[in-house]
Amino acid sequence: MSRKLSLEIDPRVEELSAITAAVEQFGDAEKWPPDMVFQINLVIEELGLNIMTHGKSEDLEKIEITLTAEGESLTIEIVDNGHPFDPTREAPEPDLDVGLRERAIGGLGIHIVRNLVDNLRYRRQGGRNHVTLVKERVR
Amino acid sequence: MEVHAEREGKILITRAEGRVDGTNAREFEEALHAAIGEDDRLLIMDLQNLSYISSAGLRAFLMIAKKLQGRGGKLVVCSLTDTINEVFEISGFSRIIPTHASRSEAVAKHGG
């Protein structure tokens, strides 16, 4: 049996606090370790902020976030009607080999997401971005 | 989120507490800029009680590290929790910002 958490937020940074609280509550009920709560909040924040900044268009109204827990897996789906953006392909990998002086500011969000989830998929459907992430339970 | 600053000799030590995310990263960075005096060269940030950080917060660390490097100083971090440490590793920050297990280790290594 799967358990779901569905959230819908306005594309404003302040709305992140509501997500954090809801994810913590869901994680408590699912008995996630604290690290897992941290990581799930982190990937949602990074993708959410990315939509709010880079995907921003006049049409962007809502961001829908659905968490589905089933067995040892958690699936997160994030849907928005902003500009098309495929996080599996479009964000360039940051250059982590340069020194502090040359190190670019920014560009880490999607890189962090890619490194924290087990599977990341994207599709554009009906004029909306659908990003699906799968995270296996942290032990 | 709270930032507490103290001094140990010539070393500026700050303790960051709570969450640093997209909602307050700017405020966090401003608090650090305000804590750094003109003569400060070494800042040790004790992250023991930092419970969460996202890329918005990492940006603040990078800005402060660059600022200190620009005047011949440096930013050092210590006492990272496992998850914060993982985020630092993924972001490649561990390669550009010296990281230590404890405050005393950081002071011993960089304070002289």
PDB file of C-alpha atoms in Angstrom:
ATOM      1  CA  MET A   1       0.000   0.000   0.000  1.00  0.00           C
ATOM      2  CA  SER A   2       1.316   3.445  -0.836  1.00  0.00           C
ATOM      3  CA  ARG A   3       0.979   6.631   1.154  1.00  0.00           C
ATOM      4  CA  LYS A   4       0.779  10.041  -0.465  1.00  0.00           C
ATOM      5  CA  LEU A   5       1.434  13.661   0.369  1.00  0.00           C
ATOM      6  CA  SER A   6       0.154  16.226  -2.137  1.00  0.00           C
ATOM      7  CA  LEU A   7       1.139  19.870  -1.937  1.00  0.00           C
ATOM      8  CA  GLU A   8       0.412  22.834  -4.131  1.00  0.00           C
ATOM      9  CA  ILE A   9       2.301  26.089  -3.720  1.00  0.00           C
ATOM     10  CA  ASP A  10       2.478  29.499  -5.320  1.00  0.00           C
ATOM     11  CA  PRO A  11       5.824  30.090  -7.045  1.00  0.00           C
ATOM     12  CA  ARG A  12       7.213  32.211  -4.200  1.00  0.00           C
ATOM     13  CA  VAL A  13      10.291  31.458  -2.110  1.00  0.00           C
ATOM     14  CA  GLU A  14       8.404  31.982   1.161  1.00  0.00           C
ATOM     15  CA  GLU A  15       6.216  29.000   0.307  1.00  0.00           C
ATOM     16  CA  LEU A  16       9.175  26.694   0.896  1.00  0.00           C
ATOM     17  CA  SER A  17       8.607  26.832   4.646  1.00  0.00           C
ATOM     18  CA  ALA A  18       5.192  25.200   4.238  1.00  0.00           C
ATOM     19  CA  ILE A  19       6.789  22.378   2.221  1.00  0.00           C
ATOM     20  CA  THR A  20       9.480  21.833   4.826  1.00  0.00           C
ATOM     21  CA  ALA A  21       6.923  21.469   7.588  1.00  0.00           C
ATOM     22  CA  ALA A  22       4.709  19.107   5.569  1.00  0.00           C
ATOM     23  CA  VAL A  23       7.650  16.927   4.501  1.00  0.00           C
ATOM     24  CA  GLU A  24       8.890  16.702   8.099  1.00  0.00           C
ATOM     25  CA  GLN A  25       5.472  15.584   9.245  1.00  0.00           C
ATOM     26  CA  PHE A  26       5.187  13.018   6.428  1.00  0.00           C
ATOM     27  CA  GLY A  27       8.718  11.778   7.169  1.00  0.00           C
ATOM     28  CA  ASP A  28       7.863  11.360  10.855  1.00  0.00           C
ATOM     29  CA  ALA A  29       4.840   9.252   9.965  1.00  0.00           C
ATOM     30  CA  GLU A  30       6.996   7.192   7.573  1.00  0.00           C
ATOM     31  CA  LYS A  31       9.695   6.855  10.260  1.00  0.00           C
ATOM     32  CA  TRP A  32      12.387   8.250   7.978  1.00  0.00           C
ATOM     33  CA  PRO A  33      15.773   8.892   9.549  1.00  0.00           C
ATOM     34  CA  PRO A  34      16.564  12.637   9.901  1.00  0.00           C
ATOM     35  CA  ASP A  35      19.072  12.448   7.018  1.00  0.00           C
ATOM     36  CA  MET A  36      16.318  11.345   4.677  1.00  0.00           C
ATOM     37  CA  VAL A  37      14.044  14.242   5.720  1.00  0.00           C
ATOM     38  CA  PHE A  38      16.966  16.632   5.091  1.00  0.00           C
ATOM     39  CA  GLN A  39      17.693  15.187   1.650  1.00  0.00           C
ATOM     40  CA  ILE A  40      14.073  15.143   0.519  1.00  0.00           C
ATOM     41  CA  ASN A  41      13.585  18.742   1.607  1.00  0.00           C
ATOM     42  CA  LEU A  42      16.792  19.650  -0.164  1.00  0.00           C
ATOM     43  CA  VAL A  43      15.875  18.157  -3.540  1.00  0.00           C
ATOM     44  CA  ILE A  44      12.399  19.712  -3.404  1.00  0.00           C
ATOM     45  CA  GLU A  45      13.845  23.117  -2.517  1.00  0.00           C
ATOM     46  CA  GLU A  46      16.445  22.976  -5.283  1.00  0.00           C
ATOM     47  CA  LEU A  47      13.959  21.973  -7.974  1.00  0.00           C
ATOM     48  CA  GLY A  48      11.314  24.359  -6.633  1.00  0.00           C
ATOM     49  CA  LEU A  49      13.693  27.334  -6.606  1.00  0.00           C
ATOM     50  CA  ASN A  50      14.878  26.409 -10.057  1.00  0.00           C
ATOM     51  CA  ILE A  51      11.317  26.592 -11.346  1.00  0.00           C
ATOM     52  CA  MET A  52      10.758  29.919  -9.579  1.00  0.00           C
ATOM     53  CA  THR A  53      13.896  31.499 -11.015  1.00  0.00           C
ATOM     54  CA  HIS A  54      14.671  29.894 -14.379  1.00  0.00           C
ATOM     55  CA  GLY A  55      11.269  28.532 -15.297  1.00  0.00           C
ATOM     56  CA  LYS A  56       9.457  31.702 -14.439  1.00  0.00           C
ATOM     57  CA  SER A  57       6.989  32.764 -17.074  1.00  0.00           C
ATOM     58  CA  GLU A  58       3.811  34.776 -16.951  1.00  0.00           C
ATOM     59  CA  ASP A  59       1.871  31.546 -17.136  1.00  0.00           C
ATOM     60  CA  LEU A  60       3.497  29.975 -14.099  1.00  0.00           C
ATOM     61  CA  GLU A  61       0.735  29.720 -11.538  1.00  0.00           C
ATOM     62  CA  LYS A  62       1.297  26.801  -9.233  1.00  0.00           C
ATOM     63  CA  ILE A  63       3.859  24.153  -8.451  1.00  0.00           C
ATOM     64  CA  GLU A  64       2.423  20.764  -7.556  1.00  0.00           C
ATOM     65  CA  ILE A  65       4.476  18.370  -5.475  1.00  0.00           C
ATOM     66  CA  THR A  66       3.425  14.796  -4.769  1.00  0.00           C
ATOM     67  CA  LEU A  67       5.322  12.371  -2.560  1.00  0.00           C
ATOM     68  CA  THR A  68       4.420   8.696  -2.809  1.00  0.00           C
ATOM     69  CA  ALA A  69       5.962   6.271  -0.336  1.00  0.00           C
ATOM     70  CA  GLU A  70       5.813   2.613  -1.223  1.00  0.00           C
ATOM     71  CA  GLY A  71       7.942  -0.067   0.371  1.00  0.00           C
ATOM     72  CA  GLU A  72      11.505   1.215   0.581  1.00  0.00           C
ATOM     73  CA  SER A  73      11.058   3.759  -2.209  1.00  0.00           C
ATOM     74  CA  LEU A  74       9.883   7.314  -2.236  1.00  0.00           C
ATOM     75  CA  THR A  75       8.754   8.866  -5.518  1.00  0.00           C
ATOM     76  CA  ILE A  76       8.487  12.623  -5.804  1.00  0.00           C
ATOM     77  CA  GLU A  77       6.713  14.235  -8.711  1.00  0.00           C
ATOM     78  CA  ILE A  78       6.998  17.969  -9.308  1.00  0.00           C
ATOM     79  CA  VAL A  79       4.754  19.540 -11.924  1.00  0.00           C
ATOM     80  CA  ASP A  80       4.712  23.138 -13.142  1.00  0.00           C
ATOM     81  CA  ASN A  81       3.559  25.081 -16.182  1.00  0.00           C
ATOM     82  CA  GLY A  82       6.617  27.333 -16.442  1.00  0.00           C
ATOM     83  CA  HIS A  83       9.117  27.371 -19.304  1.00  0.00           C
ATOM     84  CA  PRO A  84      10.158  23.922 -20.508  1.00  0.00           C
ATOM     85  CA  PHE A  85      13.146  22.828 -18.450  1.00  0.00           C
ATOM     86  CA  ASP A  86      14.686  19.360 -18.378  1.00  0.00           C
ATOM     87  CA  PRO A  87      16.896  19.024 -15.273  1.00  0.00           C
ATOM     88  CA  THR A  88      18.271  15.711 -16.531  1.00  0.00           C
ATOM     89  CA  ARG A  89      19.902  17.446 -19.500  1.00  0.00           C
ATOM     90  CA  GLU A  90      19.826  21.218 -19.363  1.00  0.00           C
ATOM     91  CA  ALA A  91      21.751  22.327 -16.277  1.00  0.00           C
ATOM     92  CA  PRO A  92      25.509  22.271 -16.980  1.00  0.00           C
ATOM     93  CA  GLU A  93      27.637  20.385 -14.473  1.00  0.00           C
ATOM     94  CA  PRO A  94      29.577  22.830 -12.292  1.00  0.00           C
ATOM     95  CA  ASP A  95      33.381  22.714 -12.533  1.00  0.00           C
ATOM     96  CA  LEU A  96      34.403  21.456  -9.102  1.00  0.00           C
ATOM     97  CA  ASP A  97      38.080  21.136  -9.923  1.00  0.00           C
ATOM     98  CA  VAL A  98      38.947  24.827  -9.971  1.00  0.00           C
ATOM     99  CA  GLY A  99      40.312  26.714  -6.986  1.00  0.00           C
ATOM    100  CA  LEU A 100      38.358  29.070  -4.755  1.00  0.00           C
ATOM    101  CA  ARG A 101      39.297  32.148  -6.777  1.00  0.00           C
ATOM    102  CA  GLU A 102      37.983  30.727 -10.055  1.00  0.00           C
ATOM    103  CA  ARG A 103      35.049  28.897  -8.549  1.00  0.00           C
ATOM    104  CA  ALA A 104      31.760  30.099 -10.076  1.00  0.00           C
ATOM    105  CA  ILE A 105      28.967  31.354  -7.838  1.00  0.00           C
ATOM    106  CA  GLY A 106      25.808  29.297  -8.231  1.00  0.00           C
ATOM    107  CA  GLY A 107      24.910  26.397 -10.497  1.00  0.00           C
ATOM    108  CA  LEU A 108      24.944  23.830  -7.686  1.00  0.00           C
ATOM    109  CA  GLY A 109      21.252  23.151  -7.155  1.00  0.00           C
ATOM    110  CA  ILE A 110      20.575  20.643  -9.917  1.00  0.00           C
ATOM    111  CA  HIS A 111      24.002  19.066  -9.397  1.00  0.00           C
ATOM    112  CA  ILE A 112      23.072  18.361  -5.765  1.00  0.00           C
ATOM    113  CA  VAL A 113      19.724  16.884  -6.829  1.00  0.00           C
ATOM    114  CA  ARG A 114      21.390  14.547  -9.341  1.00  0.00           C
ATOM    115  CA  ASN A 115      23.725  13.301  -6.633  1.00  0.00           C
ATOM    116  CA  LEU A 116      21.103  12.704  -3.973  1.00  0.00           C
ATOM    117  CA  VAL A 117      18.435  10.772  -5.856  1.00  0.00           C
ATOM    118  CA  ASP A 118      18.506   7.285  -7.327  1.00  0.00           C
ATOM    119  CA  ASN A 119      16.517   8.156 -10.426  1.00  0.00           C
ATOM    120  CA  LEU A 120      15.594  11.414 -12.129  1.00  0.00           C
ATOM    121  CA  ARG A 121      13.204  11.591 -15.082  1.00  0.00           C
ATOM    122  CA  TYR A 122      11.623  14.390 -17.050  1.00  0.00           C
ATOM    123  CA  ARG A 123       8.775  14.738 -19.495  1.00  0.00           C
ATOM    124  CA  ARG A 124       6.933  17.691 -20.980  1.00  0.00           C
ATOM    125  CA  GLN A 125       3.265  16.899 -21.232  1.00  0.00           C
ATOM    126  CA  GLY A 126       0.238  19.088 -21.818  1.00  0.00           C
ATOM    127  CA  GLY A 127       2.323  22.248 -21.605  1.00  0.00           C
ATOM    128  CA  ARG A 128       3.701  21.276 -18.201  1.00  0.00           C
ATOM    129  CA  ASN A 129       7.038  20.079 -16.862  1.00  0.00           C
ATOM    130  CA  HIS A 130       6.885  16.772 -15.011  1.00  0.00           C
ATOM    131  CA  VAL A 131       9.972  15.897 -13.008  1.00  0.00           C
ATOM    132  CA  THR A 132       9.957  12.518 -11.281  1.00  0.00           C
ATOM    133  CA  LEU A 133      12.553  11.539  -8.694  1.00  0.00           C
ATOM    134  CA  VAL A 134      12.974   8.234  -6.956  1.00  0.00           C
ATOM    135  CA  LYS A 135      14.819   7.992  -3.681  1.00  0.00           C
ATOM    136  CA  GLU A 136      15.496   4.705  -1.989  1.00  0.00           C
ATOM    137  CA  ARG A 137      15.232   4.818   1.760  1.00  0.00           C
ATOM    138  CA  VAL A 138      18.390   5.956   3.535  1.00  0.00           C
ATOM    139  CA  ARG A 139      19.440   3.434   6.187  1.00  0.00           C
TER     140      ARG A 139
ATOM    141  CA  MET B   1      18.578  30.691  11.721  1.00  0.00           C
ATOM    142  CA  GLU B   2      20.954  32.475  14.062  1.00  0.00           C
ATOM    143  CA  VAL B   3      24.572  33.542  13.739  1.00  0.00           C
ATOM    144  CA  HIS B   4      26.619  34.065  16.913  1.00  0.00           C
ATOM    145  CA  ALA B   5      30.082  35.580  16.704  1.00  0.00           C
ATOM    146  CA  GLU B   6      32.914  35.433  19.209  1.00  0.00           C
ATOM    147  CA  ARG B   7      36.674  35.880  19.185  1.00  0.00           C
ATOM    148  CA  GLU B   8      39.519  33.705  20.274  1.00  0.00           C
ATOM    149  CA  GLY B   9      42.607  35.897  20.060  1.00  0.00           C
ATOM    150  CA  LYS B  10      42.775  37.037  16.460  1.00  0.00           C
ATOM    151  CA  ILE B  11      40.395  34.355  15.247  1.00  0.00           C
ATOM    152  CA  LEU B  12      36.789  35.195  14.509  1.00  0.00           C
ATOM    153  CA  ILE B  13      34.533  32.258  15.275  1.00  0.00           C
ATOM    154  CA  THR B  14      30.888  32.135  14.265  1.00  0.00           C
ATOM    155  CA  ARG B  15      28.293  29.561  15.175  1.00  0.00           C
ATOM    156  CA  ALA B  16      25.468  29.083  12.715  1.00  0.00           C
ATOM    157  CA  GLU B  17      22.313  27.561  14.154  1.00  0.00           C
ATOM    158  CA  GLY B  18      19.201  26.225  12.509  1.00  0.00           C
ATOM    159  CA  ARG B  19      18.340  26.183   8.815  1.00  0.00           C
ATOM    160  CA  VAL B  20      19.909  28.152   5.995  1.00  0.00           C
ATOM    161  CA  ASP B  21      17.732  27.861   2.916  1.00  0.00           C
ATOM    162  CA  GLY B  22      16.314  29.907   0.064  1.00  0.00           C
ATOM    163  CA  THR B  23      14.133  31.899   2.439  1.00  0.00           C
ATOM    164  CA  ASN B  24      16.950  33.246   4.628  1.00  0.00           C
ATOM    165  CA  ALA B  25      20.296  32.710   2.870  1.00  0.00           C
ATOM    166  CA  ARG B  26      20.641  36.408   2.071  1.00  0.00           C
ATOM    167  CA  GLU B  27      20.044  37.325   5.705  1.00  0.00           C
ATOM    168  CA  PHE B  28      22.609  34.683   6.722  1.00  0.00           C
ATOM    169  CA  GLU B  29      25.225  36.128   4.386  1.00  0.00           C
ATOM    170  CA  GLU B  30      24.548  39.663   5.602  1.00  0.00           C
ATOM    171  CA  ALA B  31      24.975  38.553   9.228  1.00  0.00           C
ATOM    172  CA  LEU B  32      28.369  37.086   8.359  1.00  0.00           C
ATOM    173  CA  HIS B  33      29.509  40.178   6.461  1.00  0.00           C
ATOM    174  CA  ALA B  34      28.474  42.261   9.472  1.00  0.00           C
ATOM    175  CA  ALA B  35      30.431  40.018  11.853  1.00  0.00           C
ATOM    176  CA  ILE B  36      33.667  40.252   9.862  1.00  0.00           C
ATOM    177  CA  GLY B  37      35.772  43.220  10.940  1.00  0.00           C
ATOM    178  CA  GLU B  38      38.228  44.999   8.684  1.00  0.00           C
ATOM    179  CA  ASP B  39      41.214  43.339  10.320  1.00  0.00           C
ATOM    180  CA  ASP B  40      39.825  39.830  10.402  1.00  0.00           C
ATOM    181  CA  ARG B  41      41.728  37.298   8.329  1.00  0.00           C
ATOM    182  CA  LEU B  42      40.679  33.951   9.761  1.00  0.00           C
ATOM    183  CA  LEU B  43      37.041  33.001  10.182  1.00  0.00           C
ATOM    184  CA  ILE B  44      36.201  29.611  11.638  1.00  0.00           C
ATOM    185  CA  MET B  45      32.549  28.703  11.197  1.00  0.00           C
ATOM    186  CA  ASP B  46      31.356  26.147  13.710  1.00  0.00           C
ATOM    187  CA  LEU B  47      28.524  24.244  12.005  1.00  0.00           C
ATOM    188  CA  GLN B  48      27.663  21.835  14.793  1.00  0.00           C
ATOM    189  CA  ASN B  49      24.152  23.229  15.151  1.00  0.00           C
ATOM    190  CA  LEU B  50      23.466  23.906  11.501  1.00  0.00           C
ATOM    191  CA  SER B  51      20.562  21.589  10.789  1.00  0.00           C
ATOM    192  CA  TYR B  52      19.979  22.228   7.081  1.00  0.00           C
ATOM    193  CA  ILE B  53      21.615  23.916   4.127  1.00  0.00           C
ATOM    194  CA  SER B  54      20.699  24.212   0.454  1.00  0.00           C
ATOM    195  CA  SER B  55      22.564  25.652  -2.516  1.00  0.00           C
ATOM    196  CA  ALA B  56      21.248  29.111  -1.586  1.00  0.00           C
ATOM    197  CA  GLY B  57      23.108  28.806   1.717  1.00  0.00           C
ATOM    198  CA  LEU B  58      26.217  27.346   0.082  1.00  0.00           C
ATOM    199  CA  ARG B  59      26.367  30.448  -2.051  1.00  0.00           C
ATOM    200  CA  ALA B  60      26.825  32.508   1.131  1.00  0.00           C
ATOM    201  CA  PHE B  61      29.758  30.311   2.216  1.00  0.00           C
ATOM    202  CA  LEU B  62      31.391  30.789  -1.158  1.00  0.00           C
ATOM    203  CA  MET B  63      30.917  34.568  -1.091  1.00  0.00           C
ATOM    204  CA  ILE B  64      32.463  34.806   2.389  1.00  0.00           C
ATOM    205  CA  ALA B  65      35.347  32.485   1.452  1.00  0.00           C
ATOM    206  CA  LYS B  66      36.105  34.611  -1.617  1.00  0.00           C
ATOM    207  CA  LYS B  67      35.877  37.815   0.385  1.00  0.00           C
ATOM    208  CA  LEU B  68      38.409  36.567   2.945  1.00  0.00           C
ATOM    209  CA  GLN B  69      40.692  35.152   0.271  1.00  0.00           C
ATOM    210  CA  GLY B  70      40.626  38.536  -1.430  1.00  0.00           C
ATOM    211  CA  ARG B  71      42.297  40.084   1.637  1.00  0.00           C
ATOM    212  CA  GLY B  72      44.752  37.240   2.174  1.00  0.00           C
ATOM    213  CA  GLY B  73      42.609  35.480   4.758  1.00  0.00           C
ATOM    214  CA  LYS B  74      40.528  32.338   4.794  1.00  0.00           C
ATOM    215  CA  LEU B  75      37.307  30.684   5.790  1.00  0.00           C
ATOM    216  CA  VAL B  76      37.532  27.391   7.677  1.00  0.00           C
ATOM    217  CA  VAL B  77      34.564  25.263   8.725  1.00  0.00           C
ATOM    218  CA  CYS B  78      34.325  22.722  11.535  1.00  0.00           C
ATOM    219  CA  SER B  79      31.995  20.267  13.260  1.00  0.00           C
ATOM    220  CA  LEU B  80      29.812  19.488  10.249  1.00  0.00           C
ATOM    221  CA  THR B  81      27.065  16.925  10.737  1.00  0.00           C
ATOM    222  CA  ASP B  82      27.220  13.917   8.415  1.00  0.00           C
ATOM    223  CA  THR B  83      24.518  15.237   6.104  1.00  0.00           C
ATOM    224  CA  ILE B  84      25.948  18.754   5.888  1.00  0.00           C
ATOM    225  CA  ASN B  85      29.327  17.178   5.202  1.00  0.00           C
ATOM    226  CA  GLU B  86      27.789  15.142   2.377  1.00  0.00           C
ATOM    227  CA  VAL B  87      26.357  18.316   0.812  1.00  0.00           C
ATOM    228  CA  PHE B  88      29.799  19.971   1.100  1.00  0.00           C
ATOM    229  CA  GLU B  89      31.400  16.941  -0.549  1.00  0.00           C
ATOM    230  CA  ILE B  90      28.881  16.806  -3.410  1.00  0.00           C
ATOM    231  CA  SER B  91      29.317  20.527  -4.009  1.00  0.00           C
ATOM    232  CA  GLY B  92      33.095  20.239  -4.069  1.00  0.00           C
ATOM    233  CA  PHE B  93      33.336  22.699  -1.159  1.00  0.00           C
ATOM    234  CA  SER B  94      35.513  20.317   0.840  1.00  0.00           C
ATOM    235  CA  ARG B  95      38.203  20.933  -1.804  1.00  0.00           C
ATOM    236  CA  ILE B  96      38.186  24.712  -1.509  1.00  0.00           C
ATOM    237  CA  ILE B  97      37.187  25.346   2.115  1.00  0.00           C
ATOM    238  CA  PRO B  98      39.303  23.644   4.814  1.00  0.00           C
ATOM    239  CA  THR B  99      37.052  21.358   6.865  1.00  0.00           C
ATOM    240  CA  HIS B 100      37.786  20.038  10.352  1.00  0.00           C
ATOM    241  CA  ALA B 101      36.102  17.614  12.716  1.00  0.00           C
ATOM    242  CA  SER B 102      36.212  19.965  15.699  1.00  0.00           C
ATOM    243  CA  ARG B 103      36.743  23.596  16.587  1.00  0.00           C
ATOM    244  CA  SER B 104      39.905  22.818  18.563  1.00  0.00           C
ATOM    245  CA  GLU B 105      41.348  20.988  15.557  1.00  0.00           C
ATOM    246  CA  ALA B 106      40.554  23.957  13.294  1.00  0.00           C
ATOM    247  CA  VAL B 107      42.103  26.430  15.749  1.00  0.00           C
ATOM    248  CA  ALA B 108      45.213  24.247  16.186  1.00  0.00           C
ATOM    249  CA  LYS B 109      45.679  23.894  12.440  1.00  0.00           C
ATOM    250  CA  HIS B 110      44.975  27.453  11.297  1.00  0.00           C
ATOM    251  CA  GLY B 111      45.183  29.626  14.413  1.00  0.00           C
ATOM    252  CA  GLY B 112      48.966  29.810  14.625  1.00  0.00           C
TER     253      GLY B 112
END
